[in-house]
């Protein structure tokens, strides 16, 4: 059974939930995307039912602190466990060149020497290029540059068992160049900073983000079947799911998912 577990669902400055990051699981293998902004990633993994030893493949979309800094904690703990012979096998961390350079630089400067010694030996920082394909947890996965106007950022499209695909656009609105990956996706994972009705309050466009309406109209136009919305503001978490789904239904005819932190969705 293939599923996605949201370790976090919030945008950069949330305090009532964790920053957006998630795990795609299949046949006992796990693929983590981003790490959030701090060591709460360890709490989220634990409360989602995962041991760090369960996670062997990680992808970092870009270098913003709410996506990157949790990865430093993951590397630190993985190295510590390896040193104590409590980690099976190796860990692969994929990203584009700028993130790989930054991760290595931070680790070299901040980790203890014995911890950093595992970087490159058993913790592999693997540079991927635009359009490159890797086999991730048994699924062909193509990584692509989302052509961000702010910070270099990659998304990915993963082939599923039924010949369909899952597409992740990172945490910015889908660029025209990425529509080829999104079109006809069975699943689209897309940021949605706020309700369209609250755009004047949260000003998503100033932050290079989209509204629920924007993401829903995109998914409808590109024939997406299932739309999962994340990377939101956190002013009304209690009612977020209902409010976002109700607005999305006005513009998208497929199935809509607005998960909470630690919630799993069957793919």
mmCIF file of C-alpha atoms in Angstrom:
data_model
loop_
_atom_site.group_PDB
_atom_site.id
_atom_site.type_symbol
_atom_site.label_atom_id
_atom_site.label_comp_id
_atom_site.label_asym_id
_atom_site.label_seq_id
_atom_site.Cartn_x
_atom_site.Cartn_y
_atom_site.Cartn_z
ATOM 1 C CA UNK A 1 0.000 0.000 0.000
ATOM 2 C CA UNK A 2 1.518 3.265 -1.164
ATOM 3 C CA UNK A 3 0.862 6.321 1.008
ATOM 4 C CA UNK A 4 2.014 9.830 1.782
ATOM 5 C CA UNK A 5 2.432 10.936 5.397
ATOM 6 C CA UNK A 6 2.561 14.657 6.054
ATOM 7 C CA UNK A 7 5.194 15.381 8.685
ATOM 8 C CA UNK A 8 4.285 19.052 8.392
ATOM 9 C CA UNK A 9 1.832 21.124 6.375
ATOM 10 C CA UNK A 10 2.654 24.751 7.158
ATOM 11 C CA UNK A 11 4.514 27.565 5.445
ATOM 12 C CA UNK A 12 7.702 29.194 6.728
ATOM 13 C CA UNK A 13 6.474 31.213 9.707
ATOM 14 C CA UNK A 14 3.855 28.887 11.166
ATOM 15 C CA UNK A 15 3.808 28.227 14.915
ATOM 16 C CA UNK A 16 0.687 26.044 15.232
ATOM 17 C CA UNK A 17 1.905 23.288 12.893
ATOM 18 C CA UNK A 18 5.241 22.195 11.415
ATOM 19 C CA UNK A 19 6.766 23.371 8.140
ATOM 20 C CA UNK A 20 5.812 21.352 5.063
ATOM 21 C CA UNK A 21 7.648 18.064 4.629
ATOM 22 C CA UNK A 22 6.420 14.541 4.013
ATOM 23 C CA UNK A 23 7.233 10.869 3.450
ATOM 24 C CA UNK A 24 6.101 8.720 0.537
ATOM 25 C CA UNK A 25 6.076 5.052 1.580
ATOM 26 C CA UNK A 26 5.778 1.855 -0.420
ATOM 27 C CA UNK A 27 6.678 -1.769 0.314
ATOM 28 C CA UNK A 28 8.534 -0.889 3.491
ATOM 29 C CA UNK A 29 10.658 1.795 1.811
ATOM 30 C CA UNK A 30 10.389 5.495 2.569
ATOM 31 C CA UNK A 31 11.218 8.649 0.623
ATOM 32 C CA UNK A 32 11.322 11.863 2.651
ATOM 33 C CA UNK A 33 10.867 15.235 0.965
ATOM 34 C CA UNK A 34 12.340 18.229 2.832
ATOM 35 C CA UNK A 35 12.929 18.432 6.567
ATOM 36 C CA UNK A 36 11.227 21.525 7.870
ATOM 37 C CA UNK A 37 13.041 24.189 9.824
ATOM 38 C CA UNK A 38 14.465 22.506 12.905
ATOM 39 C CA UNK A 39 14.856 19.543 15.211
ATOM 40 C CA UNK A 40 11.083 19.142 15.486
ATOM 41 C CA UNK A 41 11.564 16.930 12.443
ATOM 42 C CA UNK A 42 12.718 14.259 14.909
ATOM 43 C CA UNK A 43 9.490 14.647 16.893
ATOM 44 C CA UNK A 44 7.386 14.502 13.724
ATOM 45 C CA UNK A 45 9.097 11.362 12.477
ATOM 46 C CA UNK A 46 8.624 9.671 15.838
ATOM 47 C CA UNK A 47 4.969 10.604 16.159
ATOM 48 C CA UNK A 48 4.280 9.533 12.578
ATOM 49 C CA UNK A 49 5.617 6.102 13.477
ATOM 50 C CA UNK A 50 8.958 6.250 11.665
ATOM 51 C CA UNK A 51 12.452 5.520 12.925
ATOM 52 C CA UNK A 52 15.215 7.498 11.243
ATOM 53 C CA UNK A 53 16.670 4.137 10.261
ATOM 54 C CA UNK A 54 13.522 3.647 8.161
ATOM 55 C CA UNK A 55 14.431 6.594 5.904
ATOM 56 C CA UNK A 56 17.158 5.907 3.354
ATOM 57 C CA UNK A 57 16.217 8.330 0.549
ATOM 58 C CA UNK A 58 15.668 12.074 1.032
ATOM 59 C CA UNK A 59 15.054 14.909 -1.409
ATOM 60 C CA UNK A 60 15.554 18.588 -0.568
ATOM 61 C CA UNK A 61 13.634 20.890 -2.895
ATOM 62 C CA UNK A 62 15.565 24.100 -2.135
ATOM 63 C CA UNK A 63 17.626 25.965 0.445
ATOM 64 C CA UNK A 64 15.012 27.995 2.326
ATOM 65 C CA UNK A 65 15.442 27.429 6.057
ATOM 66 C CA UNK A 66 11.934 26.020 6.547
ATOM 67 C CA UNK A 67 12.859 23.156 4.203
ATOM 68 C CA UNK A 68 16.590 22.714 4.791
ATOM 69 C CA UNK A 69 17.498 23.023 8.471
ATOM 70 C CA UNK A 70 15.637 19.923 9.582
ATOM 71 C CA UNK A 71 17.874 17.952 7.214
ATOM 72 C CA UNK A 72 20.940 18.994 9.232
ATOM 73 C CA UNK A 73 19.385 17.359 12.288
ATOM 74 C CA UNK A 74 18.581 14.250 10.261
ATOM 75 C CA UNK A 75 22.200 14.030 9.098
ATOM 76 C CA UNK A 76 23.505 14.586 12.625
ATOM 77 C CA UNK A 77 21.356 11.870 14.190
ATOM 78 C CA UNK A 78 21.955 9.447 11.309
ATOM 79 C CA UNK A 79 25.721 9.923 11.676
ATOM 80 C CA UNK A 80 25.468 9.419 15.429
ATOM 81 C CA UNK A 81 23.481 6.224 14.945
ATOM 82 C CA UNK A 82 25.957 4.984 12.347
ATOM 83 C CA UNK A 83 28.793 5.627 14.792
ATOM 84 C CA UNK A 84 26.989 3.470 17.352
ATOM 85 C CA UNK A 85 26.188 0.754 14.787
ATOM 86 C CA UNK A 86 22.464 1.512 15.099
ATOM 87 C CA UNK A 87 21.824 2.473 11.462
ATOM 88 C CA UNK A 88 21.503 -0.108 8.707
ATOM 89 C CA UNK A 89 22.986 0.698 5.312
ATOM 90 C CA UNK A 90 23.498 4.164 3.841
ATOM 91 C CA UNK A 91 21.447 7.326 3.467
ATOM 92 C CA UNK A 92 21.043 9.131 0.118
ATOM 93 C CA UNK A 93 20.188 12.837 0.079
ATOM 94 C CA UNK A 94 19.314 14.238 -3.357
ATOM 95 C CA UNK A 95 19.153 17.865 -4.456
ATOM 96 C CA UNK A 96 20.527 20.344 -6.961
ATOM 97 C CA UNK A 97 24.081 21.676 -6.790
ATOM 98 C CA UNK A 98 23.415 24.745 -4.603
ATOM 99 C CA UNK A 99 21.690 22.763 -1.878
ATOM 100 C CA UNK A 100 24.280 19.987 -1.947
ATOM 101 C CA UNK A 101 27.082 22.535 -1.547
ATOM 102 C CA UNK A 102 25.259 24.260 1.308
ATOM 103 C CA UNK A 103 24.459 21.032 3.155
ATOM 104 C CA UNK A 104 28.059 19.906 2.989
ATOM 105 C CA UNK A 105 29.336 23.316 4.083
ATOM 106 C CA UNK A 106 26.977 23.517 7.077
ATOM 107 C CA UNK A 107 27.758 19.958 8.129
ATOM 108 C CA UNK A 108 31.502 20.537 7.904
ATOM 109 C CA UNK A 109 31.225 23.680 10.035
ATOM 110 C CA UNK A 110 28.680 22.553 12.623
ATOM 111 C CA UNK A 111 28.900 18.794 13.096
ATOM 112 C CA UNK A 112 31.443 17.114 15.312
ATOM 113 C CA UNK A 113 34.359 15.663 13.332
ATOM 114 C CA UNK A 114 33.254 12.059 13.882
ATOM 115 C CA UNK A 115 29.751 12.956 12.657
ATOM 116 C CA UNK A 116 30.958 14.776 9.555
ATOM 117 C CA UNK A 117 33.223 11.821 8.799
ATOM 118 C CA UNK A 118 30.137 9.867 7.712
ATOM 119 C CA UNK A 119 29.172 12.495 5.121
ATOM 120 C CA UNK A 120 30.442 11.143 1.834
ATOM 121 C CA UNK A 121 31.070 7.689 3.275
ATOM 122 C CA UNK A 122 27.626 6.500 4.289
ATOM 123 C CA UNK A 123 25.576 9.700 4.067
ATOM 124 C CA UNK A 124 25.712 10.519 0.371
ATOM 125 C CA UNK A 125 24.939 14.048 -0.825
ATOM 126 C CA UNK A 126 23.912 13.404 -4.430
ATOM 127 C CA UNK A 127 23.629 16.221 -6.953
ATOM 128 C CA UNK A 128 20.795 15.881 -9.438
ATOM 129 C CA UNK A 129 20.294 17.878 -12.604
ATOM 130 C CA UNK A 130 17.184 19.156 -14.332
ATOM 131 C CA UNK A 131 15.441 16.249 -16.068
ATOM 132 C CA UNK A 132 17.511 13.563 -14.341
ATOM 133 C CA UNK A 133 15.771 10.315 -13.409
ATOM 134 C CA UNK A 134 16.477 8.138 -10.366
ATOM 135 C CA UNK A 135 14.929 4.959 -9.014
ATOM 136 C CA UNK A 136 13.435 6.001 -5.687
ATOM 137 C CA UNK A 137 11.814 3.354 -3.446
ATOM 138 C CA UNK A 138 11.231 1.246 -6.549
ATOM 139 C CA UNK A 139 9.639 4.014 -8.646
ATOM 140 C CA UNK A 140 11.123 5.884 -11.581
ATOM 141 C CA UNK A 141 11.345 9.503 -10.450
ATOM 142 C CA UNK A 142 12.270 12.455 -12.628
ATOM 143 C CA UNK A 143 13.483 15.673 -10.983
ATOM 144 C CA UNK A 144 12.939 19.039 -12.648
ATOM 145 C CA UNK A 145 13.829 22.698 -12.156
ATOM 146 C CA UNK A 146 10.623 24.591 -11.340
ATOM 147 C CA UNK A 147 12.216 27.800 -12.720
ATOM 148 C CA UNK A 148 11.699 29.796 -9.558
ATOM 149 C CA UNK A 149 12.261 33.542 -9.839
ATOM 150 C CA UNK A 150 13.638 33.576 -6.278
ATOM 151 C CA UNK A 151 15.728 30.570 -5.318
ATOM 152 C CA UNK A 152 16.768 27.583 -7.414
ATOM 153 C CA UNK A 153 14.237 24.868 -6.648
ATOM 154 C CA UNK A 154 13.430 21.414 -7.982
ATOM 155 C CA UNK A 155 10.240 19.378 -7.998
ATOM 156 C CA UNK A 156 9.715 15.790 -9.098
ATOM 157 C CA UNK A 157 7.332 13.469 -10.900
ATOM 158 C CA UNK A 158 7.110 9.857 -9.688
ATOM 159 C CA UNK A 159 5.667 7.008 -11.741
ATOM 160 C CA UNK A 160 3.087 4.942 -9.877
ATOM 161 C CA UNK A 161 2.112 1.295 -10.308
ATOM 162 C CA UNK A 162 -0.897 1.881 -12.515
ATOM 163 C CA UNK A 163 0.982 3.827 -15.168
ATOM 164 C CA UNK A 164 -0.132 7.079 -13.598
ATOM 165 C CA UNK A 165 2.057 9.698 -11.982
ATOM 166 C CA UNK A 166 2.434 11.828 -8.868
ATOM 167 C CA UNK A 167 3.836 15.333 -9.308
ATOM 168 C CA UNK A 168 5.273 17.627 -6.651
ATOM 169 C CA UNK A 169 5.835 21.271 -7.591
ATOM 170 C CA UNK A 170 7.818 22.234 -4.492
ATOM 171 C CA UNK A 171 6.503 25.285 -2.649
ATOM 172 C CA UNK A 172 5.800 27.748 -5.457
ATOM 173 C CA UNK A 173 3.013 28.002 -8.038
ATOM 174 C CA UNK A 174 3.456 25.718 -11.020
ATOM 175 C CA UNK A 175 5.533 27.485 -13.659
ATOM 176 C CA UNK A 176 4.521 27.178 -17.309
ATOM 177 C CA UNK A 177 7.602 25.037 -17.931
ATOM 178 C CA UNK A 178 6.446 22.509 -15.307
ATOM 179 C CA UNK A 179 2.966 21.997 -16.727
ATOM 180 C CA UNK A 180 4.208 19.123 -18.888
ATOM 181 C CA UNK A 181 4.877 17.195 -15.665
ATOM 182 C CA UNK A 182 1.646 18.205 -13.953
ATOM 183 C CA UNK A 183 -0.667 17.494 -16.902
ATOM 184 C CA UNK A 184 -2.747 14.336 -16.454
ATOM 185 C CA UNK A 185 -1.226 13.580 -13.039
ATOM 186 C CA UNK A 186 -3.137 11.186 -10.823
ATOM 187 C CA UNK A 187 -1.812 13.173 -7.854
ATOM 188 C CA UNK A 188 -0.662 16.782 -7.664
ATOM 189 C CA UNK A 189 1.032 18.063 -4.499
ATOM 190 C CA UNK A 190 0.784 21.846 -4.613
ATOM 191 C CA UNK A 191 1.373 24.702 -2.194
ATOM 192 C CA UNK A 192 -1.649 26.790 -1.275
ATOM 193 C CA UNK A 193 -0.754 29.629 1.052
ATOM 194 C CA UNK A 194 -4.274 30.804 1.869
ATOM 195 C CA UNK A 195 -7.867 31.069 0.761
ATOM 196 C CA UNK A 196 -8.508 33.329 -2.201
ATOM 197 C CA UNK A 197 -10.983 35.221 -0.022
ATOM 198 C CA UNK A 198 -8.128 36.023 2.378
ATOM 199 C CA UNK A 199 -5.503 36.997 -0.185
ATOM 200 C CA UNK A 200 -5.601 40.640 0.924
ATOM 201 C CA UNK A 201 -4.798 39.550 4.466
ATOM 202 C CA UNK A 202 -1.981 37.068 3.776
ATOM 203 C CA UNK A 203 -0.664 38.503 0.485
ATOM 204 C CA UNK A 204 0.496 35.214 -1.068
ATOM 205 C CA UNK A 205 1.677 36.754 -4.340
ATOM 206 C CA UNK A 206 4.233 38.918 -2.552
ATOM 207 C CA UNK A 207 5.697 35.646 -1.229
ATOM 208 C CA UNK A 208 5.578 33.858 -4.611
ATOM 209 C CA UNK A 209 2.748 31.612 -3.430
ATOM 210 C CA UNK A 210 -0.761 30.818 -4.620
ATOM 211 C CA UNK A 211 -4.257 30.652 -3.196
ATOM 212 C CA UNK A 212 -6.549 27.652 -2.975
ATOM 213 C CA UNK A 213 -8.386 28.992 -6.028
ATOM 214 C CA UNK A 214 -5.166 29.319 -8.051
ATOM 215 C CA UNK A 215 -4.020 25.770 -7.301
ATOM 216 C CA UNK A 216 -7.484 24.350 -7.940
ATOM 217 C CA UNK A 217 -7.915 26.093 -11.283
ATOM 218 C CA UNK A 218 -4.482 24.836 -12.360
ATOM 219 C CA UNK A 219 -5.341 21.261 -11.396
ATOM 220 C CA UNK A 220 -8.655 21.425 -13.261
ATOM 221 C CA UNK A 221 -7.062 22.875 -16.405
ATOM 222 C CA UNK A 222 -4.327 20.231 -16.467
ATOM 223 C CA UNK A 223 -6.666 17.267 -15.887
ATOM 224 C CA UNK A 224 -5.380 16.283 -12.435
ATOM 225 C CA UNK A 225 -7.381 13.597 -10.616
ATOM 226 C CA UNK A 226 -6.375 14.184 -6.983
ATOM 227 C CA UNK A 227 -5.178 17.492 -5.540
ATOM 228 C CA UNK A 228 -3.312 17.633 -2.231
ATOM 229 C CA UNK A 229 -2.849 21.127 -0.809
ATOM 230 C CA UNK A 230 -0.138 22.069 1.706
ATOM 231 C CA UNK A 231 2.291 24.823 2.740
ATOM 232 C CA UNK A 232 -0.458 26.968 4.232
ATOM 233 C CA UNK A 233 -0.834 29.723 6.807
ATOM 234 C CA UNK A 234 -1.907 28.545 10.265
ATOM 235 C CA UNK A 235 -4.396 31.126 11.536
ATOM 236 C CA UNK A 236 -7.332 28.702 11.655
ATOM 237 C CA UNK A 237 -6.037 25.140 11.695
ATOM 238 C CA UNK A 238 -9.180 23.819 13.351
ATOM 239 C CA UNK A 239 -11.253 24.747 10.299
ATOM 240 C CA UNK A 240 -8.554 24.783 7.614
ATOM 241 C CA UNK A 241 -9.491 21.449 6.067
ATOM 242 C CA UNK A 242 -13.175 22.328 5.673
ATOM 243 C CA UNK A 243 -12.528 25.877 4.467
ATOM 244 C CA UNK A 244 -9.888 24.931 1.916
ATOM 245 C CA UNK A 245 -11.853 21.981 0.536
ATOM 246 C CA UNK A 246 -15.005 24.055 0.192
ATOM 247 C CA UNK A 247 -13.190 26.753 -1.764
ATOM 248 C CA UNK A 248 -11.314 24.227 -3.921
ATOM 249 C CA UNK A 249 -14.564 22.487 -4.889
ATOM 250 C CA UNK A 250 -15.690 25.652 -6.663
ATOM 251 C CA UNK A 251 -12.850 25.344 -9.177
ATOM 252 C CA UNK A 252 -11.739 21.678 -9.201
ATOM 253 C CA UNK A 253 -13.858 18.639 -9.998
ATOM 254 C CA UNK A 254 -11.477 15.939 -8.752
ATOM 255 C CA UNK A 255 -10.776 14.749 -5.219
ATOM 256 C CA UNK A 256 -9.293 17.289 -2.800
ATOM 257 C CA UNK A 257 -7.090 16.567 0.212
ATOM 258 C CA UNK A 258 -6.015 19.086 2.849
ATOM 259 C CA UNK A 259 -4.150 16.931 5.376
ATOM 260 C CA UNK A 260 -3.146 17.871 8.895
ATOM 261 C CA UNK A 261 0.298 17.265 10.340
ATOM 262 C CA UNK A 262 0.964 13.519 10.798
ATOM 263 C CA UNK A 263 -2.041 12.555 8.656
ATOM 264 C CA UNK A 264 -1.549 9.863 6.000
ATOM 265 C CA UNK A 265 -3.250 9.644 2.613
ATOM 266 C CA UNK A 266 -3.416 6.440 0.579
ATOM 267 C CA UNK A 267 -2.140 7.036 -2.965
#
